[in-house]
Short mmCIF file of C-alpha atoms and ligand atoms in Angstrom, two decimals:
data_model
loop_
_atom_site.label_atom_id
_atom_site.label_comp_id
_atom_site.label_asym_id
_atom_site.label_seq_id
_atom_site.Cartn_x
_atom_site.Cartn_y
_atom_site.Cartn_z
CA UNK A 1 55.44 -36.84 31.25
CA UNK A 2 56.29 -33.47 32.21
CA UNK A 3 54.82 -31.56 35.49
CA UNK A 4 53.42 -29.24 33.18
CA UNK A 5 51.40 -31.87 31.26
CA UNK A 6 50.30 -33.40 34.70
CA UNK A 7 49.23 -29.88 35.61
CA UNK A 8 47.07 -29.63 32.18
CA UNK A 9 45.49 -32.57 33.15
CA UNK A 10 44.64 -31.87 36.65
CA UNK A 11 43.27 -28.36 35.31
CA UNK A 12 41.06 -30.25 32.67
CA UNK A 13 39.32 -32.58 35.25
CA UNK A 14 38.87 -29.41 37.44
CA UNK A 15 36.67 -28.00 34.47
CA UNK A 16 34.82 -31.38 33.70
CA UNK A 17 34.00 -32.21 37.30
CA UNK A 18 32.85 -27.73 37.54
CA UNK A 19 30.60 -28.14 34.11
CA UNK A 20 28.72 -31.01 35.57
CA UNK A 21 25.79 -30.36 37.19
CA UNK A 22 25.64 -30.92 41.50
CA UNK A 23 22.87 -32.49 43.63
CA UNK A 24 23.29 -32.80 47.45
CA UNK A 25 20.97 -35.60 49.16
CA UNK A 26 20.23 -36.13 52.48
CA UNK A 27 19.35 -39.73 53.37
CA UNK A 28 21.76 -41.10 50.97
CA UNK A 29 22.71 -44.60 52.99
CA UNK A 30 18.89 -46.61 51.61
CA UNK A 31 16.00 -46.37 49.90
CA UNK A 32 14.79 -43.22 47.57
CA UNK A 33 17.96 -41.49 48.99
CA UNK A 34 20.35 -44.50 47.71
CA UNK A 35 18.22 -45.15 44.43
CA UNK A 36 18.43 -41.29 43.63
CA UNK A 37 22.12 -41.01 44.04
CA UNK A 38 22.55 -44.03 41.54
CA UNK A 39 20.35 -42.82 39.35
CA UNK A 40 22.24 -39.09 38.95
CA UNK A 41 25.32 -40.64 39.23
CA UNK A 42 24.37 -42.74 35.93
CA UNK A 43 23.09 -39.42 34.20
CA UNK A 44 26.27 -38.03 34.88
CA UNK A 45 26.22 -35.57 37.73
CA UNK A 46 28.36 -34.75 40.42
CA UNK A 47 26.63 -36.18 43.65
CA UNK A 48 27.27 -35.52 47.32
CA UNK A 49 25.59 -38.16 49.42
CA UNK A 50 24.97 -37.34 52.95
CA UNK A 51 24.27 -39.68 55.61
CA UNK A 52 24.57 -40.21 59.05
CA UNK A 53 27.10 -43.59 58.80
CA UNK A 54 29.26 -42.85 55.76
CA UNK A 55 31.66 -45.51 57.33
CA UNK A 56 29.13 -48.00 56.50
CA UNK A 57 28.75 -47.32 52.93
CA UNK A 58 30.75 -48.84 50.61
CA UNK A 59 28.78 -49.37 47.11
CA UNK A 60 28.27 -45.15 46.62
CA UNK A 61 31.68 -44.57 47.82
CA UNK A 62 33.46 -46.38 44.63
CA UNK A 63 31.72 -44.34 41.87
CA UNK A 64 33.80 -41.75 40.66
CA UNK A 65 32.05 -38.27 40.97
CA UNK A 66 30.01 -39.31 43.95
CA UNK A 67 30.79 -37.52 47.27
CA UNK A 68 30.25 -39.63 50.20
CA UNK A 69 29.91 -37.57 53.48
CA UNK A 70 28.82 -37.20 56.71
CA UNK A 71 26.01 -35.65 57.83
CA UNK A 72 22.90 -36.04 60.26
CA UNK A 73 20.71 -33.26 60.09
CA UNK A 74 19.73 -32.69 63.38
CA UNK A 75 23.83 -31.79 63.87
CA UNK A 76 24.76 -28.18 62.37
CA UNK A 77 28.04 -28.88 62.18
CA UNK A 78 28.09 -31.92 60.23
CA UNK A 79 25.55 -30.20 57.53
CA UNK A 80 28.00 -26.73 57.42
CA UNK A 81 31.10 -29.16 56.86
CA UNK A 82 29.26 -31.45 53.92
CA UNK A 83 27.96 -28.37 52.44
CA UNK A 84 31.40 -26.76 52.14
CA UNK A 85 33.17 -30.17 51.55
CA UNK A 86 30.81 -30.64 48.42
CA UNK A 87 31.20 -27.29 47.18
CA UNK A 88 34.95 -26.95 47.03
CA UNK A 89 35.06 -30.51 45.35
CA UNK A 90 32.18 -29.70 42.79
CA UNK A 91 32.11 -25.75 42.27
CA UNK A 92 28.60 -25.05 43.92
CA UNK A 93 25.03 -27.32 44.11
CA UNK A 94 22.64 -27.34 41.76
CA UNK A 95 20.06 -29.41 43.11
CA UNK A 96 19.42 -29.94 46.94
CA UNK A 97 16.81 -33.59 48.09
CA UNK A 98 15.74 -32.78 51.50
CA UNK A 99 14.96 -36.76 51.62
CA UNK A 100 15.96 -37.84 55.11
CA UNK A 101 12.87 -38.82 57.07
CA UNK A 102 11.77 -41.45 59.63
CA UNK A 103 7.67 -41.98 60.47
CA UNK A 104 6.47 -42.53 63.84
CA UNK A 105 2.81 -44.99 64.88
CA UNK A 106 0.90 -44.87 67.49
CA UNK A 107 -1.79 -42.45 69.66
CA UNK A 108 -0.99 -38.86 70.18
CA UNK A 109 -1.62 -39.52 73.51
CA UNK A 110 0.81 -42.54 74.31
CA UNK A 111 3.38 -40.67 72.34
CA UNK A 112 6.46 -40.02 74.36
CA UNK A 113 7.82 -36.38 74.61
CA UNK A 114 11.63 -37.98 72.65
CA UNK A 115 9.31 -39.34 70.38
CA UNK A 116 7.65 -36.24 69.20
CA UNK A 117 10.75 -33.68 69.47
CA UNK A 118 12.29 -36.24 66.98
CA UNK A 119 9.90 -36.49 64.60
CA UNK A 120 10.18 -32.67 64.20
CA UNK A 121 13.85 -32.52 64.25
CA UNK A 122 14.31 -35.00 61.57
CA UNK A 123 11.76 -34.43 59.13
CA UNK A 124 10.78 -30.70 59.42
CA UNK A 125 13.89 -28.59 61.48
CA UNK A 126 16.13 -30.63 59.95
CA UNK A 127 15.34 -29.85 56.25
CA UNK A 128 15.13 -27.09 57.72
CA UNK A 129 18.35 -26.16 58.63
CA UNK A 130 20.15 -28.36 55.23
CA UNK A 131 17.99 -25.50 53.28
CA UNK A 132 19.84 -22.52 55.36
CA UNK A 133 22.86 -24.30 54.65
CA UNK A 134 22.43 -24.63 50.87
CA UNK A 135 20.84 -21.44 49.89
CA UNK A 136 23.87 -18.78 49.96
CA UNK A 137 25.80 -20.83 47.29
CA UNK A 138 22.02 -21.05 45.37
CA UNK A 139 21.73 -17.46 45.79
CA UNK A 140 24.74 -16.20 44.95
CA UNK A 141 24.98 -17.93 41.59
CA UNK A 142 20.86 -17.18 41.39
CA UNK A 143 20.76 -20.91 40.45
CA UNK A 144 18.81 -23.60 41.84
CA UNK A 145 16.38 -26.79 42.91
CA UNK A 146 15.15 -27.77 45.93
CA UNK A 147 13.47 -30.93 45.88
CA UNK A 148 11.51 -32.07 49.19
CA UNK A 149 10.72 -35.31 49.50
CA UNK A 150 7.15 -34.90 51.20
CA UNK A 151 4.34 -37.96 51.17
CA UNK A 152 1.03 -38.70 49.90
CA UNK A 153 0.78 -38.25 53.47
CA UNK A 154 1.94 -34.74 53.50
CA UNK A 155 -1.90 -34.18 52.02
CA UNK A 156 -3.66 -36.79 53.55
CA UNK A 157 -4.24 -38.35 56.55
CA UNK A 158 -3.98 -41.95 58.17
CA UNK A 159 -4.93 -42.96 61.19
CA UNK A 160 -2.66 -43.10 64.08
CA UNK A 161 -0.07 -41.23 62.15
CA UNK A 162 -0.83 -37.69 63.53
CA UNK A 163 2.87 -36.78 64.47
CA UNK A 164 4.12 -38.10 60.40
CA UNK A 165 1.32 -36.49 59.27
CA UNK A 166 1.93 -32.58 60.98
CA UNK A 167 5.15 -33.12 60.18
CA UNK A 168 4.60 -33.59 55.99
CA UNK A 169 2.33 -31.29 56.20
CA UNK A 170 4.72 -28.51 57.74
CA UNK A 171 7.07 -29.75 55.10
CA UNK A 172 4.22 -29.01 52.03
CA UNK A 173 3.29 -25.99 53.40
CA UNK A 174 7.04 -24.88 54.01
CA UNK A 175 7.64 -25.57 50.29
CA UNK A 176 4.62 -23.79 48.67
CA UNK A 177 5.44 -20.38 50.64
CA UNK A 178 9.12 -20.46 50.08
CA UNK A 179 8.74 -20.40 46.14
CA UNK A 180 7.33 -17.15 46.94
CA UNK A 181 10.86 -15.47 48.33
CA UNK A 182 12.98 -17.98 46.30
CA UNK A 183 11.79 -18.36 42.57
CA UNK A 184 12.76 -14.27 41.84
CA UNK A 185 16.11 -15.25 42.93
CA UNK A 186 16.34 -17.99 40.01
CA UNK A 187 15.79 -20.64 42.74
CA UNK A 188 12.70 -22.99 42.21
CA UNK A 189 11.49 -25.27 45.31
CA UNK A 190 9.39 -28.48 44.70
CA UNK A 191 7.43 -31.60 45.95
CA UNK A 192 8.06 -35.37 45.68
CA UNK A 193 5.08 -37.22 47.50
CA UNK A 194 5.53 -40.94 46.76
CA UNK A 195 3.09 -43.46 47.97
CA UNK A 196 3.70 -46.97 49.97
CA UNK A 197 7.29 -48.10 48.86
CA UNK A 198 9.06 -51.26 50.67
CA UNK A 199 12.42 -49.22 51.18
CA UNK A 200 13.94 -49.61 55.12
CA UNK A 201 10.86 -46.85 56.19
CA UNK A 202 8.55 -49.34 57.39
CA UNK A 203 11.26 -51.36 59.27
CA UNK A 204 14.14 -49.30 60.77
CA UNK A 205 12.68 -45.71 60.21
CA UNK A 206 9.57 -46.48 62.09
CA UNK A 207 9.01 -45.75 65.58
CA UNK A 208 6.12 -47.88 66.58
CA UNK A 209 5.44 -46.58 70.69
CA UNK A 210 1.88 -47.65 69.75
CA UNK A 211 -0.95 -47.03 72.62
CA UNK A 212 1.12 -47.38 75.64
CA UNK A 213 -1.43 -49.95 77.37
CA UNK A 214 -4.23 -47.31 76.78
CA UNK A 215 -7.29 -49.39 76.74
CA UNK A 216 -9.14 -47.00 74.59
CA UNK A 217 -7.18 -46.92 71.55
CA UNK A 218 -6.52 -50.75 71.63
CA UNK A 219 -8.59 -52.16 69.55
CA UNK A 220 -8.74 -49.81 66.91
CA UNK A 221 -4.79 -49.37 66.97
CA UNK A 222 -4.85 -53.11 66.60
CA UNK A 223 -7.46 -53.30 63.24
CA UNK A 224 -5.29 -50.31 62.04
CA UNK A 225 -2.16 -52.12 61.95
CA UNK A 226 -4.23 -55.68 60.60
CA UNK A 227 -5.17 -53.24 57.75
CA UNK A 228 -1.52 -51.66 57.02
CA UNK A 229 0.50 -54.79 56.76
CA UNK A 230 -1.97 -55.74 53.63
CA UNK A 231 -1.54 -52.41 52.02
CA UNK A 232 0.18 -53.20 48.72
CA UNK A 233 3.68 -51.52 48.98
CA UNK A 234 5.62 -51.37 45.74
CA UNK A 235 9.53 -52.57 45.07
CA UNK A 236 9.38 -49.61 42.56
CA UNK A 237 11.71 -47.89 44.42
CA UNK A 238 13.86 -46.43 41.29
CA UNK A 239 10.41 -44.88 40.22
CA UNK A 240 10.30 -42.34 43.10
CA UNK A 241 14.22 -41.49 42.31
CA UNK A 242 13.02 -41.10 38.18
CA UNK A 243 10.67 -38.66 39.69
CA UNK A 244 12.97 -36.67 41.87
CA UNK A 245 15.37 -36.33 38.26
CA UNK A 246 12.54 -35.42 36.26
CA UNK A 247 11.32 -32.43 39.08
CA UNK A 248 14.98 -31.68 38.79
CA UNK A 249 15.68 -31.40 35.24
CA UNK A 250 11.84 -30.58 33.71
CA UNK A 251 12.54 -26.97 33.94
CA UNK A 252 8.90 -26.51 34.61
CA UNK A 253 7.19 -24.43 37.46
CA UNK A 254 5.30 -27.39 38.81
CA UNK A 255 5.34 -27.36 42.26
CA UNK A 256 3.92 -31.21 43.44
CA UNK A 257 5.28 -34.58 42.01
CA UNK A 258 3.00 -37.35 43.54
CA UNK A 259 4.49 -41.15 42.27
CA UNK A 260 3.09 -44.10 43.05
CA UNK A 261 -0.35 -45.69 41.80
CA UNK A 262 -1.74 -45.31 45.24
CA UNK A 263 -0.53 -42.07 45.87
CA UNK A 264 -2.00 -40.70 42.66
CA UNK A 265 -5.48 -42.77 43.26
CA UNK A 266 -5.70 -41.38 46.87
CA UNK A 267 -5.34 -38.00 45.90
CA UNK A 268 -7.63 -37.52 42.81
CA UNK A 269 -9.94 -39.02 45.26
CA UNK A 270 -9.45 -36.82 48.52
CA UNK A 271 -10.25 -33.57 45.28
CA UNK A 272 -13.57 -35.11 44.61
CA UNK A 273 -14.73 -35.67 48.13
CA UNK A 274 -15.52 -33.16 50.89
CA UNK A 275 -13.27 -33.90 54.82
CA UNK A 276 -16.31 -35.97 56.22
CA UNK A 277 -16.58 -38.27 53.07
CA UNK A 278 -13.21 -38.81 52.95
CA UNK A 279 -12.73 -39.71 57.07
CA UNK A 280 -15.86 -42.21 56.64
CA UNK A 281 -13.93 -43.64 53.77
CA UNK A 282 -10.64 -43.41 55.71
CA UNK A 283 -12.34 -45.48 58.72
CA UNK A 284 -13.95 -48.03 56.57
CA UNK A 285 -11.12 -48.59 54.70
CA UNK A 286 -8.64 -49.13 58.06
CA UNK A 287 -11.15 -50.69 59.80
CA UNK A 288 -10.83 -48.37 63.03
P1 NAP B 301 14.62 -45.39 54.43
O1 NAP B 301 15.17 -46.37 53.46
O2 NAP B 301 14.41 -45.85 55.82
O3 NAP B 301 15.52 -44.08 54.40
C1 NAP B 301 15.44 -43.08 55.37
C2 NAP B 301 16.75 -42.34 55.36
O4 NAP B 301 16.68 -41.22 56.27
C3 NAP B 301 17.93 -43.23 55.83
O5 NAP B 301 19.00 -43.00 54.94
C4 NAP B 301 18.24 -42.67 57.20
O6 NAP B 301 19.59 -42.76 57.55
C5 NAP B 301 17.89 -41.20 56.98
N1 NAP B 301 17.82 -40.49 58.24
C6 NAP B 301 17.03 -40.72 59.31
N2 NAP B 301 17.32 -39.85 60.30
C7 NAP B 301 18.33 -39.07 59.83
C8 NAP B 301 19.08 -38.00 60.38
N3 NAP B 301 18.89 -37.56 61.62
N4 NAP B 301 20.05 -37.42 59.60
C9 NAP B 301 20.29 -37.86 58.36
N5 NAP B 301 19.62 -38.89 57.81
C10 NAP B 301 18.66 -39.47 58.54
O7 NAP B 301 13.18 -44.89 53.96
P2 NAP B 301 12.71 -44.12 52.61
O8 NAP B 301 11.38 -44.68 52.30
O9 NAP B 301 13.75 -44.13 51.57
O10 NAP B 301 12.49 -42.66 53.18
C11 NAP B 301 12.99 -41.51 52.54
C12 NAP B 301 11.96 -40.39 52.62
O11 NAP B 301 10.79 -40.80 51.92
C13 NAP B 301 11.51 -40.03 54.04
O12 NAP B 301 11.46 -38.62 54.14
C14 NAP B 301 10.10 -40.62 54.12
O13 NAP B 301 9.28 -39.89 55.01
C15 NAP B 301 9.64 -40.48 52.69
N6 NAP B 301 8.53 -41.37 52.28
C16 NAP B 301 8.68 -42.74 52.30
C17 NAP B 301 7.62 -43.53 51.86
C18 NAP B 301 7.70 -45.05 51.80
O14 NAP B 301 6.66 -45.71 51.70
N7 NAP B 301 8.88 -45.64 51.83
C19 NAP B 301 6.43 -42.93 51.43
C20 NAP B 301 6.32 -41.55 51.43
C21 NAP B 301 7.39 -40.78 51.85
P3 NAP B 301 20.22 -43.93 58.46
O15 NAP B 301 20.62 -45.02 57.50
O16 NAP B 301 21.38 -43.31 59.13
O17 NAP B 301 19.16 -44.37 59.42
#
């Protein structure tokens, strides 16, 4: 085979792997983040997977057109270098999944001052700053999805969840007002809000500082968590990923993707009944 043939067929992959579509997702090493990268891989797109431990990963990193890279997004320089590493293998991203996330449990009051700068560097700055990263190559070819992966609890509240809760919350409203500056740029932003899903969030991404001895809070901390180890969680992880492709690919303007039975239930709810309703519900239900 000549070097001219071998150069055809280098050229040819070039153009296959630049026609396929891109999507970047943070929090690629479990759960939604791992499901979702399978589940684009298998549709056929080009996927970079981010995540903090790439060394660790070796299922992702043995399916052609999958990107496995480093990246922890409370570290600039790790999100600049996947961004640009993914871009000069694929040709640009299509779709970004602001997915990585950790929760936090316990009193505002016990919570420790690490605890709380965390919670906000993960789950809010850091989207934050994968966004900033993203959006010139969005802009430039006035293309482009980004899919936050919020919670039911980004629009309603649990008990001793306040720092989780402020934090989806900033992420919802974050979401909502950027359509405003992006979507006249061709750029659409949107909402995944799944429900209670038995991925590694409840083990490993929880930090449980809990009451810190505070007699106060005890007892109610302690029906709380009686209550949240019954709530049903489903192994439907591959659902939330279906929904993060379908708010990727629907071409619609809809903003909010809730998935989940619960999630759904527990928000048509929280539309029919006024903030006091709902906290009496809220405190029968958890048993505070
Ligand atoms: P998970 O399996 O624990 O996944 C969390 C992911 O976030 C892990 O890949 C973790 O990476 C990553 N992560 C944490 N800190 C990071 C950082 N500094 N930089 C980069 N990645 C970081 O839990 P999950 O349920 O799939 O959670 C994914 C998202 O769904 C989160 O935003 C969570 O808030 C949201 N959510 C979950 C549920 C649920 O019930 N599971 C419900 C609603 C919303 P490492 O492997 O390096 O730790």
């Amino acid at each position: 085979m000549g070097a001219g043939h071998s150069l055809d067929l280098c050229m040819e992959q070039l153009i296959q792997t630049q026609m396929k579509k891109t999507v970047f997702i943070t929090g690629a090493s479990s759960g939604f983040g791992k499901a979702t990268v399978k589940l684009f891989h298998q549709k056929g797109w080009n996927v970079i997977a981010t995540m903090r431990s790439p060394e660790n990963e070796k299922e992702l990193s043995a399916f052609s057109g999958v990107l496995v890279t480093r990246l922890d997004v409370t570290d600039n320089s790790s999100i600049g270098e996947a961004v640009q590493t993914g871009i000069r293998q694929f040709g640009g991203i299509d779709v970004l999944v602001n997915n990585a996330g950790f929760g936090t449990l316990g009193t505002l009051e016990a919570a420790p001052e690490e605890a709380i700068q965390q919670q906000f560097e993960v789950n809010v700055f850091g989207l934050i700053k994968v966004t900033k990263a993203v959006l010139p190559d969005m802009r430039a070819r006035k293309t482009g999805i980004i899919i936050n992966v919020s919670s039911v609890g980004g629009r309603v509240t649990f008990p001793f969840c306040t720092l989780y809760h402020a934090t989806k919350f900033a992420v919802e409203g974050l979401t909502e007002s950027l359509q405003y500056e992006l979507n006249p740029l061709g750029i659409r932003t949107k909402l995944v809000e799944p429900g209670g899903y038995k991925t590694d969030f409840a083990g490993r991404s929880m930090n449980i500082y809990g009451t810190d001895g505070l007699d106060d809070y005890q007892q109610p901390f302690e029906s709380f968590l009686g209550r949240l180890a019954d709530w049903p969680m489903s192994e439907n992880i591959g659902e939330v990923a279906e929904v993060i492709y379908e708010a990727a690919t629907d071409g619609a303007e809809k903003l909010r993707y809730p998935v989940g039975h619960d999630a759904v239930q527990l928000l048509e709810t929280r539309q029919q009944i006024d903030d006091v309703v709902f906290k009496k519900m809220m405190v029968g239900q958890t048993g505070i």
